[in-house]
Short mmCIF file of C-alpha atoms in Angstrom, two decimals:
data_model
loop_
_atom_site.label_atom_id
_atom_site.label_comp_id
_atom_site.label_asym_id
_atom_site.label_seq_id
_atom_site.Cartn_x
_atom_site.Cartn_y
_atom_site.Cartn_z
CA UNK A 1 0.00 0.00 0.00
CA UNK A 2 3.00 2.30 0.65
CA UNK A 3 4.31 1.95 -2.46
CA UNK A 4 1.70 2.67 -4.43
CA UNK A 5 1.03 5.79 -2.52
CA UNK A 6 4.72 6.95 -3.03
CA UNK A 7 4.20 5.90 -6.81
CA UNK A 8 1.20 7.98 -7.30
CA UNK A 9 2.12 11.11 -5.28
CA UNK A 10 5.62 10.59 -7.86
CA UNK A 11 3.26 10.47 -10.34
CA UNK A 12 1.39 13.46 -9.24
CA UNK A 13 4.33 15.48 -8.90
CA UNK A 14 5.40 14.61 -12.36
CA UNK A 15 2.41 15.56 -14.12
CA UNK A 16 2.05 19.08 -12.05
CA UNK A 17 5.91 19.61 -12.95
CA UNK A 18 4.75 19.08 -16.63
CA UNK A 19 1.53 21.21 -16.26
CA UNK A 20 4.35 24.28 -14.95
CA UNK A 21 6.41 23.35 -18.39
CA UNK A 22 3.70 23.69 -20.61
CA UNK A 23 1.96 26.63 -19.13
CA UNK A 24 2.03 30.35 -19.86
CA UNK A 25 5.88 30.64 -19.90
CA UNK A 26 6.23 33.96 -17.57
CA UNK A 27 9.19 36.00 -17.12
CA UNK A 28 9.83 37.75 -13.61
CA UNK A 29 13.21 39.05 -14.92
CA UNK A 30 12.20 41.03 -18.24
CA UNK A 31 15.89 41.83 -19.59
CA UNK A 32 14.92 45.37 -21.65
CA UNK A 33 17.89 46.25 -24.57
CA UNK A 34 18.26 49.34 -26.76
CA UNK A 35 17.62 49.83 -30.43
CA UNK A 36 20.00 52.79 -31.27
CA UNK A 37 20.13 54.83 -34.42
CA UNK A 38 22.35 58.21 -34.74
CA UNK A 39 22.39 60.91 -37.62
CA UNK A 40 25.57 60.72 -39.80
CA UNK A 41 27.98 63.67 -39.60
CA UNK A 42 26.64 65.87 -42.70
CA UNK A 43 23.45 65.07 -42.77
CA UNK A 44 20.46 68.12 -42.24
CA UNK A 45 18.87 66.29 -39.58
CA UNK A 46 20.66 65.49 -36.18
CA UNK A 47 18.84 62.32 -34.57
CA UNK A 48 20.10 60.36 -31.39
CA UNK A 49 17.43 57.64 -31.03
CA UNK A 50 17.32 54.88 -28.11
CA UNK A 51 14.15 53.07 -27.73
CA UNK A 52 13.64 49.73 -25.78
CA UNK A 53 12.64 46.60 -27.05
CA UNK A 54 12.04 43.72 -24.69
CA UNK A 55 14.26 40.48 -25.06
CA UNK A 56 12.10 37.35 -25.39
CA UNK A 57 8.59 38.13 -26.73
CA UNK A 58 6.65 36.18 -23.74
CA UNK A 59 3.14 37.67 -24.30
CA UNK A 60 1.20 39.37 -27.31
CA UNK A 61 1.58 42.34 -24.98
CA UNK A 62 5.83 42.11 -25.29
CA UNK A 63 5.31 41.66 -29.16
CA UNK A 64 2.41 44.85 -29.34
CA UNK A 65 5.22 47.07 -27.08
CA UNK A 66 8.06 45.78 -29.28
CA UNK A 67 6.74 46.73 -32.24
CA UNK A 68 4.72 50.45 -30.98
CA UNK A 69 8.64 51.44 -30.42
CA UNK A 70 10.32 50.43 -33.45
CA UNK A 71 7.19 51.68 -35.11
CA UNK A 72 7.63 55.63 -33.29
CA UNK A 73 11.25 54.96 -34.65
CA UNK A 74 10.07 54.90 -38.28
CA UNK A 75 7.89 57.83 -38.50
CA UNK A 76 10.94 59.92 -37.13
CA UNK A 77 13.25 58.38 -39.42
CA UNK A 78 10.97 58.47 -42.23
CA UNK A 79 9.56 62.43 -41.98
CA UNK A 80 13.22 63.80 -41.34
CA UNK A 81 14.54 67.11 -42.52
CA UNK A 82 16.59 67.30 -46.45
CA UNK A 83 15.74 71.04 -46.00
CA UNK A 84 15.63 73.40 -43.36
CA UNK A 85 12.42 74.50 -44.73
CA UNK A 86 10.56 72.23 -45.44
CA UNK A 87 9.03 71.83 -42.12
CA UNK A 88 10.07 68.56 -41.25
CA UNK A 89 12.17 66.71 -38.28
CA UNK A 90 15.43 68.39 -37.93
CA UNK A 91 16.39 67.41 -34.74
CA UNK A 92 15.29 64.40 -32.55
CA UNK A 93 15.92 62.68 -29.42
CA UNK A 94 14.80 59.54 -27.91
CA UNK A 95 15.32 57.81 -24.88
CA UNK A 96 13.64 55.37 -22.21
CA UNK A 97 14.57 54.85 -18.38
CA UNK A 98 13.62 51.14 -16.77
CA UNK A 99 12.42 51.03 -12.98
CA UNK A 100 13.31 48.84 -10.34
CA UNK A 101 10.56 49.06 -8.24
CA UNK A 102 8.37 46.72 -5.34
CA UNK A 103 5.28 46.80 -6.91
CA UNK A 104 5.72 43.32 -9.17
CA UNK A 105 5.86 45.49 -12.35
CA UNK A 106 8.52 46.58 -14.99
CA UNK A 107 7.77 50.38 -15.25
CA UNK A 108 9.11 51.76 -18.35
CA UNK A 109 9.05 55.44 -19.65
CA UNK A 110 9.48 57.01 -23.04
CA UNK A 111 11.06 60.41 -24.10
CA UNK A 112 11.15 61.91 -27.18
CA UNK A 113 12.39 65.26 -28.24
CA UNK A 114 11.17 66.36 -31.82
CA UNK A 115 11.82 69.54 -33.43
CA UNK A 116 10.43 71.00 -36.53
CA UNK A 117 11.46 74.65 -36.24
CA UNK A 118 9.56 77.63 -34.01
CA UNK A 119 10.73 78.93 -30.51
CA UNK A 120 11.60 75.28 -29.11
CA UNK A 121 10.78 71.71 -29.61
CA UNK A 122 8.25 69.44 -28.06
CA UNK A 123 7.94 67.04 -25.93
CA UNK A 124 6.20 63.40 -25.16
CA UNK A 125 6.64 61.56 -22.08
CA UNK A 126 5.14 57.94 -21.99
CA UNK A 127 4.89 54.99 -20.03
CA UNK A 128 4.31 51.26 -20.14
CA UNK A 129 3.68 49.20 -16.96
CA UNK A 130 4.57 44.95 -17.56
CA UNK A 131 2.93 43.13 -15.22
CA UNK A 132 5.83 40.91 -13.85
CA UNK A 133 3.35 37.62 -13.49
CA UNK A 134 1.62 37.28 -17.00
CA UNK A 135 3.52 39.95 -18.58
CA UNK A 136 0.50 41.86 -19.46
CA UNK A 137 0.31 45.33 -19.96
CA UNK A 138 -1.12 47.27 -17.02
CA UNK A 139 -3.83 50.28 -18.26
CA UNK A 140 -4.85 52.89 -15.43
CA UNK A 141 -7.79 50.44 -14.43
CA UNK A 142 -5.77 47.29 -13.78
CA UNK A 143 -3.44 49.29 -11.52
CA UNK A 144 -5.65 51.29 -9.45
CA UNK A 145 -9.05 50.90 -7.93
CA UNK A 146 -12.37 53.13 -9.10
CA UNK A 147 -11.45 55.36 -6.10
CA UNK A 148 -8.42 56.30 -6.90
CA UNK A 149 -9.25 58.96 -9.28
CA UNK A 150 -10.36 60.78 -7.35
CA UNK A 151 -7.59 59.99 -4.46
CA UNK A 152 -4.51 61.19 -6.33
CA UNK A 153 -6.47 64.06 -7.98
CA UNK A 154 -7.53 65.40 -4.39
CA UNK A 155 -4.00 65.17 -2.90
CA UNK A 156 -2.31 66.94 -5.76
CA UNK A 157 -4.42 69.53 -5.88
CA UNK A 158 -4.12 70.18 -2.82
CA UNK A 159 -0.38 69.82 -3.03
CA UNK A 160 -0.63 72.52 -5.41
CA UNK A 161 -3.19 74.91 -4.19
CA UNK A 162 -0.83 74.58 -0.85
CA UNK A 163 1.78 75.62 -2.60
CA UNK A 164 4.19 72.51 -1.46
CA UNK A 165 6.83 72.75 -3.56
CA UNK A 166 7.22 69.93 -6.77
CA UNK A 167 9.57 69.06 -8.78
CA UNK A 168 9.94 68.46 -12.27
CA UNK A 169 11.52 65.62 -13.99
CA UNK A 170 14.88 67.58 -14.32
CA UNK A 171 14.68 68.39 -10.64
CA UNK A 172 14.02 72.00 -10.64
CA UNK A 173 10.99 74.06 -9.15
CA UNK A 174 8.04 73.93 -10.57
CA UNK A 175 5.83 77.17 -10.85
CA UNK A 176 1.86 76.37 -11.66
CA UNK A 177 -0.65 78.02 -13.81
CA UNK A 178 -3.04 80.09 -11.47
CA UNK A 179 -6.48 78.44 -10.85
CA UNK A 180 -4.85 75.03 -12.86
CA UNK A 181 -6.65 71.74 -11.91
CA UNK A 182 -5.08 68.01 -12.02
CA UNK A 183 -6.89 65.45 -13.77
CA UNK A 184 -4.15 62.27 -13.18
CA UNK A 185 -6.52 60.71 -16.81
CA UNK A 186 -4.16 63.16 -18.31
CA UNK A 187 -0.52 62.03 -16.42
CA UNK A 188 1.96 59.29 -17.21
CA UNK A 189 2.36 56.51 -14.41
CA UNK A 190 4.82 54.50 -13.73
CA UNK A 191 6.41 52.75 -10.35
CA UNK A 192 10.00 53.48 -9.35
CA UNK A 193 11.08 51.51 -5.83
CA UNK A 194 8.43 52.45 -3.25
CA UNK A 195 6.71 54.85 -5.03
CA UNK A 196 3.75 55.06 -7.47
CA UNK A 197 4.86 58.20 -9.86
CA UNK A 198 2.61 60.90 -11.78
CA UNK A 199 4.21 62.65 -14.28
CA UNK A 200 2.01 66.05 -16.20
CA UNK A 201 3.18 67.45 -19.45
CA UNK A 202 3.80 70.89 -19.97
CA UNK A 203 1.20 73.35 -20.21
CA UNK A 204 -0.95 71.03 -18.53
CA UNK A 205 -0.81 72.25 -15.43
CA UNK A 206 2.37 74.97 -15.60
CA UNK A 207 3.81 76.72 -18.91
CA UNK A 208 6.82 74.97 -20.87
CA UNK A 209 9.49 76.76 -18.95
CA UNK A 210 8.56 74.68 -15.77
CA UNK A 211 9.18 71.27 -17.75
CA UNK A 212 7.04 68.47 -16.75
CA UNK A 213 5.77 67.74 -12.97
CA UNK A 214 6.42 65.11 -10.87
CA UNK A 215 4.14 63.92 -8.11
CA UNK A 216 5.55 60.53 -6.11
CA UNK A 217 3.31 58.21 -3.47
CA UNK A 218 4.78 55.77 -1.37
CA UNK A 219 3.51 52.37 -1.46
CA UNK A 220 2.53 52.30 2.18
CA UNK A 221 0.24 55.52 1.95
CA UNK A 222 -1.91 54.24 -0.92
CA UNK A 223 -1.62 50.45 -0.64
CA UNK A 224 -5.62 50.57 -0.62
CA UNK A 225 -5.82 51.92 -3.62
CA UNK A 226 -3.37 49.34 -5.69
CA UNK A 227 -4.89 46.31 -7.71
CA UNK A 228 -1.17 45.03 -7.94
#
């Protein structure tokens, strides 16, 4: 009778070790690279372009976030200046930070620098949260619950109707539109150690000069508000 109990839970084990195999293959480690492309010497346009591509497609996700990158890539490359006039890319930067974080996710943001003449260039800051157990991408609603909303909208408003002082993402002061109102639809979000991060555009809620906004939450304080 011992025997065969030993031979089925070996059995057992077997088949659940085979189950694991065969499964959704998940990767907690995500390893992120570069795709880099620089302007020659003599050419019009002046482009320094880094985006991130994610090693291993494990999800349809991966492959959709893979190929949005390389895709933003191609319409710079594609639409760049052979004229100063002609109204077209003449200078470009891209780059992407990865975040270590606590929060079971692989937070990455986007930035991308385009000019096309005028007083200055423009800016776009993304983000894209990996969930670190299906490798799923994480929208606003995954991540949060239907209160926080209007949690994180309350607390930075208040933040900057107090006049606390923020920071943008270059470190420097930020100085706020009178009467401006956070809406955190309109902000990037992404998780960096023990903080949940909201980052505003400019003009959203200051002018250009004050670069973007950053508003940071540490785990602890809004742990009732996470889905992750």
């Amino acid at each position: 009778m011992t025997t065969k109990i030993l031979k089925s839970m070996s059995i057992g084990l077997i088949l659940m070790f085979q189950l694991a195999c065969n499964g959704k293959n998940v990767d907690n480690n995500l390893k992120v690279n570069s795709l880099d492309y620089r302007s020659e010497e003599n050419t019009v346009a002046k482009y320094e372009l880094k985006i991130p591509q994610i090693e291993n497609e494990k999800s349809e996700d991966i492959t959709y976030f893979n190929a949005t990158m390389k895709e933003e890539m191609r319409y710079i490359l594609e639409n760049l200046s052979t004229d100063e006039n002609d109204g077209k890319i003449q200078d470009a930067y891209v780059n992407f930070e990865e975040y270590k974080n606590n929060f079971g996710v692989l937070s990455i943001t986007v930035l991308s620098n385009v000019y096309t003449g005028g007083a200055h260039s423009t800016n776009n800051f993304e983000s894209y949260n990996i969930n670190l157990k299906d490798n799923s991408i994480l929208t606003f609603d995954k991540l949060f619950t239907e209160e926080a909303k209007d949690y994180f909208n309350m607390k930075i408003n208040d933040m900057i109707k107090n006049k606390d002082k923020v920071l943008n993402t270059n470190g420097n002061e930020v100085m706020f539109f009178d009467n401006c109102e956070a809406n955190i639809a309109n902000a990037v979000v992404y998780f960096e150690g023990d903080n949940v991060v909201f980052v505003f555009h400019e003009y959203d809620l200051s002018p250009y000069s004050s670069g973007m906004p950053v508003f940071k939450f540490d785990k602890k304080d809004v742990k009732k508000y996470l889905n992750i």
